[in-house]
Short mmCIF file of C-alpha atoms and ligand atoms in Angstrom, two decimals:
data_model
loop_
_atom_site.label_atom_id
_atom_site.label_comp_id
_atom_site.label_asym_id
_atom_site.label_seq_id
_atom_site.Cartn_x
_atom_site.Cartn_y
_atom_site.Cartn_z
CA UNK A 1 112.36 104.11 128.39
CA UNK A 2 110.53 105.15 131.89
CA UNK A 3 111.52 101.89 133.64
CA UNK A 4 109.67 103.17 136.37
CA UNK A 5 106.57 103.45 134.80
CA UNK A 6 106.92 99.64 133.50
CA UNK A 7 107.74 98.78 137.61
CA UNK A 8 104.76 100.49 138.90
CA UNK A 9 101.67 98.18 139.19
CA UNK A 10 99.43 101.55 140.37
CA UNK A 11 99.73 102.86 136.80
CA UNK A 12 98.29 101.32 133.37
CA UNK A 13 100.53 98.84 131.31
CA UNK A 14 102.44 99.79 128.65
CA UNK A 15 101.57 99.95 124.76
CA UNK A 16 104.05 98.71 122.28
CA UNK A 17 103.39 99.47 118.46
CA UNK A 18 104.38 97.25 115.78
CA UNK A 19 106.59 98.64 112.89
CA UNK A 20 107.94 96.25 110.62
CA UNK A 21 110.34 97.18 108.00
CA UNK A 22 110.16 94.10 106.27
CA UNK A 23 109.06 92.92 103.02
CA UNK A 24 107.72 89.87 104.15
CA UNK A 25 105.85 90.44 107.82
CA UNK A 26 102.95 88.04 108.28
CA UNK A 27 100.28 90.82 108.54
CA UNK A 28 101.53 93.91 107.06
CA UNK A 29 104.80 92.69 105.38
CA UNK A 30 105.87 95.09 102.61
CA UNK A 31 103.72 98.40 104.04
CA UNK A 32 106.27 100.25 106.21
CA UNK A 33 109.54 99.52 104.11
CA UNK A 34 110.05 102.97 102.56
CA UNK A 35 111.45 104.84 105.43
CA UNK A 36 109.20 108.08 105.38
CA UNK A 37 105.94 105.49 105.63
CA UNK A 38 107.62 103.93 108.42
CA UNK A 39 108.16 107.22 110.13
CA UNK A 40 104.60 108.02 109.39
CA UNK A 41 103.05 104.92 111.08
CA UNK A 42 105.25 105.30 113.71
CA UNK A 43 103.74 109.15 114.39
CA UNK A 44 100.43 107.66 113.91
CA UNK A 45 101.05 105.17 117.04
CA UNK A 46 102.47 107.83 118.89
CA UNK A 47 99.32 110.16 118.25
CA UNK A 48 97.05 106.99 119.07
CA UNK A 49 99.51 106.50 122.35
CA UNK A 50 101.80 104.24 122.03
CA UNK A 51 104.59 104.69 125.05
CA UNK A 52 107.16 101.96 123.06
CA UNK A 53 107.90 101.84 119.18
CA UNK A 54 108.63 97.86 118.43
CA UNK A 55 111.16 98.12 115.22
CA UNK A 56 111.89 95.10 113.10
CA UNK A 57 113.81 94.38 110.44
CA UNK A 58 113.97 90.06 110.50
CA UNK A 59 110.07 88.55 110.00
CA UNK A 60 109.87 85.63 112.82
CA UNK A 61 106.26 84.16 110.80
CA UNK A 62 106.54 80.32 110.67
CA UNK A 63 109.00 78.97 108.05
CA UNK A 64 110.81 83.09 107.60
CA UNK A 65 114.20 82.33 106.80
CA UNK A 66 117.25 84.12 109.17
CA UNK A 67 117.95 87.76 107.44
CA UNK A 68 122.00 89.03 107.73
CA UNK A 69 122.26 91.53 110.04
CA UNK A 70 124.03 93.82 107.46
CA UNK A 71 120.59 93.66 105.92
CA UNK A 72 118.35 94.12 109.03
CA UNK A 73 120.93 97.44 109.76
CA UNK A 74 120.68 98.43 106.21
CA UNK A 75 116.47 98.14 106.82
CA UNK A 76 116.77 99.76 110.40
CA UNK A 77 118.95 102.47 110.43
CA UNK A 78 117.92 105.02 108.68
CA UNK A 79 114.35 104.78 110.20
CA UNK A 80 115.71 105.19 113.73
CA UNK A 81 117.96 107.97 112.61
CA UNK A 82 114.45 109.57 111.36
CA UNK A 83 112.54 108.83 114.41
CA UNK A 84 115.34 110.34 116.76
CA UNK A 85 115.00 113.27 114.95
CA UNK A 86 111.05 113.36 114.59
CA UNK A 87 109.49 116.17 116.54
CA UNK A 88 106.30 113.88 116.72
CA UNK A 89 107.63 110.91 118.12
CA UNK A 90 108.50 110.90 121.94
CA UNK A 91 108.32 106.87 122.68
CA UNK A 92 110.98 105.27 123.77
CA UNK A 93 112.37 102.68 121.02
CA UNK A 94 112.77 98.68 120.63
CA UNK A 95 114.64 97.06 118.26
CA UNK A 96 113.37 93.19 117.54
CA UNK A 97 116.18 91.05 116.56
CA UNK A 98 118.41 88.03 117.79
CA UNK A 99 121.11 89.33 116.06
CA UNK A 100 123.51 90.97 118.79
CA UNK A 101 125.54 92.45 116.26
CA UNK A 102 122.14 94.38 115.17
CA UNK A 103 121.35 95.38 118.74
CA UNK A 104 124.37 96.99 119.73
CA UNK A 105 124.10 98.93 116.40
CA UNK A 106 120.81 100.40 116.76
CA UNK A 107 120.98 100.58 120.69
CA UNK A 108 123.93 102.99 120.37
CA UNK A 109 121.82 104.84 117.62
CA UNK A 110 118.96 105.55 120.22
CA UNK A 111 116.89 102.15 121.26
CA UNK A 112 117.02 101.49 124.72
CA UNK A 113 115.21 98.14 124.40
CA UNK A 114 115.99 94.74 122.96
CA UNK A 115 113.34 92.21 122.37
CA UNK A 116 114.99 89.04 121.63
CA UNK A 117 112.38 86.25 120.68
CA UNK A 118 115.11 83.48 120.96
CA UNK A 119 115.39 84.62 124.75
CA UNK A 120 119.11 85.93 124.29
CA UNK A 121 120.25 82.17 122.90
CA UNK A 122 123.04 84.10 121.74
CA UNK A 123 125.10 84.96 124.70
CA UNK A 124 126.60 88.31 122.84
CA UNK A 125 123.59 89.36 122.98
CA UNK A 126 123.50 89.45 127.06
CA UNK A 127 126.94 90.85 126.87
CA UNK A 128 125.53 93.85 124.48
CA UNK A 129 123.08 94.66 126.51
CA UNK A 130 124.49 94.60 129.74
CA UNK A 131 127.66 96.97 128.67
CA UNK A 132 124.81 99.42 127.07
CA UNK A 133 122.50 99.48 130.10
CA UNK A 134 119.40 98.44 127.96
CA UNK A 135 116.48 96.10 128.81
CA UNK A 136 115.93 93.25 126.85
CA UNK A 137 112.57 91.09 126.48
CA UNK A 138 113.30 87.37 126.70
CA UNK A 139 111.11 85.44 124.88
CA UNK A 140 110.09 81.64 124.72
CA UNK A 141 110.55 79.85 120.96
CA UNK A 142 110.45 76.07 120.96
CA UNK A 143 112.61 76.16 117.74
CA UNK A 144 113.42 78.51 115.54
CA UNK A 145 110.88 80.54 113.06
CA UNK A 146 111.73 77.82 109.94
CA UNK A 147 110.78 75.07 112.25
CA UNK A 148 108.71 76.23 115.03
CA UNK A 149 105.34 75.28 113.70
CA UNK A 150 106.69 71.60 112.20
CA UNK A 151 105.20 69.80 115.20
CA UNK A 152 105.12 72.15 118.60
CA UNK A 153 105.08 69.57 121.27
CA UNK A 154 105.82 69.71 125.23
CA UNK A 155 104.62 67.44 128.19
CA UNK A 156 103.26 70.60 130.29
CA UNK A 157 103.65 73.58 128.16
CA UNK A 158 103.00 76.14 131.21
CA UNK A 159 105.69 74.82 133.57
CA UNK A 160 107.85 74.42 130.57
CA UNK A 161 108.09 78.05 129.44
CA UNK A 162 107.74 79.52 133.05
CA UNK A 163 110.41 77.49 134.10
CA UNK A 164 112.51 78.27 130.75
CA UNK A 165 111.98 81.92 131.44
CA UNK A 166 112.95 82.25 134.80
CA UNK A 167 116.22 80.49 133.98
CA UNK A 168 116.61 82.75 130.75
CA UNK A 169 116.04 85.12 133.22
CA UNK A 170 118.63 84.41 136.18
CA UNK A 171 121.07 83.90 133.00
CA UNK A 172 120.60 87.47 132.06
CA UNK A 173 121.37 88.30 135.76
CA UNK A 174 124.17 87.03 135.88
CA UNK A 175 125.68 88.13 132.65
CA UNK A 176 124.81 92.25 134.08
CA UNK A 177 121.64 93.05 132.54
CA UNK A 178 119.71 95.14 135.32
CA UNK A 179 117.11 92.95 137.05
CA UNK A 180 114.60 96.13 136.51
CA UNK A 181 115.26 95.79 132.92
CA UNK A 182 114.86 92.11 131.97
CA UNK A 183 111.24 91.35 130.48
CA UNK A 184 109.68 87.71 129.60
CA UNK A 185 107.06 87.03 127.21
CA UNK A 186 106.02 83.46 126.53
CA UNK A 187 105.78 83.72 123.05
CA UNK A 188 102.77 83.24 121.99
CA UNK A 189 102.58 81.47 118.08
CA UNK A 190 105.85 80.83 118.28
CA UNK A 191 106.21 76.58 118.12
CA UNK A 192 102.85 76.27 120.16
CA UNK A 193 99.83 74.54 118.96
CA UNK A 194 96.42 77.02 119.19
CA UNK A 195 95.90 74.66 122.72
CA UNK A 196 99.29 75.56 123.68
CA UNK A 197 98.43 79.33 122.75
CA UNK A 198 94.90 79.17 124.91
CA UNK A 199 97.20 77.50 128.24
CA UNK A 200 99.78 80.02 128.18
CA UNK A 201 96.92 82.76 127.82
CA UNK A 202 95.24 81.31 131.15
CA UNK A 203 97.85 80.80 132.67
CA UNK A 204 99.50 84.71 132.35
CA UNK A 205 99.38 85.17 136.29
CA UNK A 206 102.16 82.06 136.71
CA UNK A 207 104.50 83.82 134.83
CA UNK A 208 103.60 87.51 135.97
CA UNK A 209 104.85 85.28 139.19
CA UNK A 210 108.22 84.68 138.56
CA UNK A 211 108.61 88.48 139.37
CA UNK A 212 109.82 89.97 136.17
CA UNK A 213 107.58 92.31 133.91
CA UNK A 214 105.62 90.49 131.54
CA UNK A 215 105.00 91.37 127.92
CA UNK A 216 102.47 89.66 125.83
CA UNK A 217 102.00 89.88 121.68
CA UNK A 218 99.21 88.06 120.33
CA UNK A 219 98.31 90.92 118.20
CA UNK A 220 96.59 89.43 114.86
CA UNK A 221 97.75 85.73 115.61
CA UNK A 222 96.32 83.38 113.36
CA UNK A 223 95.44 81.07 116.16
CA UNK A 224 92.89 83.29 117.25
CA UNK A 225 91.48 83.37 113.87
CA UNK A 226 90.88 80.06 113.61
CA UNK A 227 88.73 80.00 117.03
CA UNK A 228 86.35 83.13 115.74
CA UNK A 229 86.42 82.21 111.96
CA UNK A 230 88.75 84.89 110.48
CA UNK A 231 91.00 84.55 107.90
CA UNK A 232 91.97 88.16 107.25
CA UNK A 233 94.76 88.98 109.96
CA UNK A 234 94.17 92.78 109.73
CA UNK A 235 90.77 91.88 111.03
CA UNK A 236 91.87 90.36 114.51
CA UNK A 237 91.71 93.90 116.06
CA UNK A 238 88.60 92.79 118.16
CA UNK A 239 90.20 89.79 119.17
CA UNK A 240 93.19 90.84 119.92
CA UNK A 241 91.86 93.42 122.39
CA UNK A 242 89.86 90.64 123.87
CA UNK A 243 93.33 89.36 124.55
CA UNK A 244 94.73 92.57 125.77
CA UNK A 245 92.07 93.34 128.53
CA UNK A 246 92.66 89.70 130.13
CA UNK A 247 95.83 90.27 129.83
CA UNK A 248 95.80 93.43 131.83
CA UNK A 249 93.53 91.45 134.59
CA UNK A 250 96.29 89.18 134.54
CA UNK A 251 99.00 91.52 135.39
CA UNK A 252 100.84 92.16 132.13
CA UNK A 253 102.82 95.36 131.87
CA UNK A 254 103.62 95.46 128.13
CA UNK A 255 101.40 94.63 124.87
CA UNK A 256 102.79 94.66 121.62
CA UNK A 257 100.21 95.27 119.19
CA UNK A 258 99.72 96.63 115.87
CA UNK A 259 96.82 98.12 116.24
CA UNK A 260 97.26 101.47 118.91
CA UNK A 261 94.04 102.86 119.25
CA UNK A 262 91.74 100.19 119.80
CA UNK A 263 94.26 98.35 122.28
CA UNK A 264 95.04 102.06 124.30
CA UNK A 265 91.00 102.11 124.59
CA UNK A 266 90.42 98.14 125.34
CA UNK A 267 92.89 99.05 127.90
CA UNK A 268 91.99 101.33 129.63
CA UNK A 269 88.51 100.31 130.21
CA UNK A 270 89.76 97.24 131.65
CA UNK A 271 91.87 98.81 133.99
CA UNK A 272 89.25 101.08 135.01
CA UNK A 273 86.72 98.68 135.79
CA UNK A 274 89.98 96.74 137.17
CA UNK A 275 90.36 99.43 139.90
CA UNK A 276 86.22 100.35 140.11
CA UNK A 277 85.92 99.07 143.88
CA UNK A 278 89.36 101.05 144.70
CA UNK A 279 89.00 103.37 147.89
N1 HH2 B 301 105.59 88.41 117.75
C1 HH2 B 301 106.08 88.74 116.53
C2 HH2 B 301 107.32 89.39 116.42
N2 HH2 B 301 108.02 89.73 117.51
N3 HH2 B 301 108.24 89.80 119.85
C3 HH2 B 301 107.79 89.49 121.06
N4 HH2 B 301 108.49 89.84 122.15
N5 HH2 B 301 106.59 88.84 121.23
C4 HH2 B 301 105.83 88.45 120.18
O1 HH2 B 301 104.78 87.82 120.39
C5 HH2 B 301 106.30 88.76 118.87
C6 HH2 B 301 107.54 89.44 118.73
C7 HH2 B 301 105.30 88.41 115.31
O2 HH2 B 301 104.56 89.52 114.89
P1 HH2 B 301 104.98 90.53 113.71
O3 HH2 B 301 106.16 91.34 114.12
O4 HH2 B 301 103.82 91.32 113.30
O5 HH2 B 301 105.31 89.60 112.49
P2 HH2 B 301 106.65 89.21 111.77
O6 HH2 B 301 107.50 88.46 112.75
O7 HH2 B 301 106.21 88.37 110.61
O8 HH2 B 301 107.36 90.47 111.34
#
């Protein structure tokens, strides 16, 4: 992972591709199970530029139940053993899980990343990542996956997941993780209402604030569907890079997206016109 490259602001964000090795994803559960098509997406989001490769083995869509991590190792491994080995595939590697057990596993097989969408709730997990000198994204849940989307509900949703994160944050500090290495994302779909969704979005510079890297994933959320009348979540590319260029204004350094190509290009025309009046 070029750590540096995430740190400096003068440079482009990052771009993080989705590969889900799951048979039950919300948008492309089921296509990337069989480890040489998993390999082969993943080569295809390199070629389209893709500096991070997101795996996941656990699907977080609303009501997913929890999956043992001997299962989510028995889905993972053998894919990262084919990426490290993949001539084709340079990015650097996340594993998505909550499951610290998982994370040490796959870290020590190559990943250098953890994104943890229950913001490390499991202190192991801070302990795993700390003694492997990893990153880790800490991300903002109200609930957990089975119950998230029961009845999301917070008094100011902003100053409730900016202030969550910067604790999260300061907790992962303390328990060794390298400041340069500890990521938020507020979580976007995950127990928040499509008005909680739209705050967080306009609100991205507050928690590019706090002071940590900030990486976003709205990629295909059905939340967006609903506000531009599309009920096909492979066909939220457009608005998902509509997401991914404000983002960028905003300051983000990571996106997560499933969709490479057209978020590389919505990116980088936003960050050129971003920089257009430079000296
Ligand atoms: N969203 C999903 C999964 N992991 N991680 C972070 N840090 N941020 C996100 O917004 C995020 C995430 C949901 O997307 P996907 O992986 O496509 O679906 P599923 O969880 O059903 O596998």
């Amino acid at each position: 992972m070029n750590w540096a490259r995430l740190h400096d602001t003068t440079a482009p964000p990052l771009i993080m591709g989705v590969l889900n090795v799951t048979p039950d994803s919300f948008s492309d559960g089921g296509q990337y199970a069989d480890v040489s098509r998993a390999v082969m997406h993943a080569e295809i989001m390199a070629a389209e530029g893709a500096d991070i490769i997101d795996i996941g083995a656990e699907s977080s869509r609303p009501g997913a139940a929890a999956v043992a991590a001997s299962e989510q190792l028995r889905r993972l491994t053998p894919v990262i053993e084919a990426l490290r080995s993949s001539r084709s595939v340079h990015c650097a590697i996340s594993v998505d899980t909550r499951s610290p057990e998982v994370a040490e596993q796959i870290l020590k097989a190559g990943a250098t990343l953890v994104n943890d969408i229950s913001g490390a709730r499991d202190p192991r997990m801070l302990e795993v990542v700390a003694a492997q000198g990893a990153g880790i994204v800490l991300m903002h849940m109200q609930g957990t996956p089975q119950t998230m989307q029961i009845q999301p509900s917070y008094s100011d949703v902003v100053a409730e997941v900016v202030n969550y994160l910067a604790e999260r944050a300061a907790c992962a500090v303390q328990g060794g993780v390298q400041r340069a290495r500890i990521l938020l994302d507020p979580g976007i779909g995950f127990g928040k209402t499509k008005a909680h969704n739209l705050a967080l979005l306009a609100a991205l510079p507050r928690l590019v604030a706090v002071g940590y890297p900030v990486l976003l994933g709205t990629s295909r959320k059905r939340f967006m569907g609903s506000i531009c009348r599309e009920t096909v979540f492979a066909d939220l590319v457009g608005a998902t890079c509509a997401t991914t260029a404000l983002g960028m204004g905003a300051g983000v350094r990571i996106f997560r997206v499933h969709d490479v190509k057209a978020n590389r290009q919505a990116l980088e025309v936003a960050w050129a016109i971003g920089h257009a009046l430079e000296p």
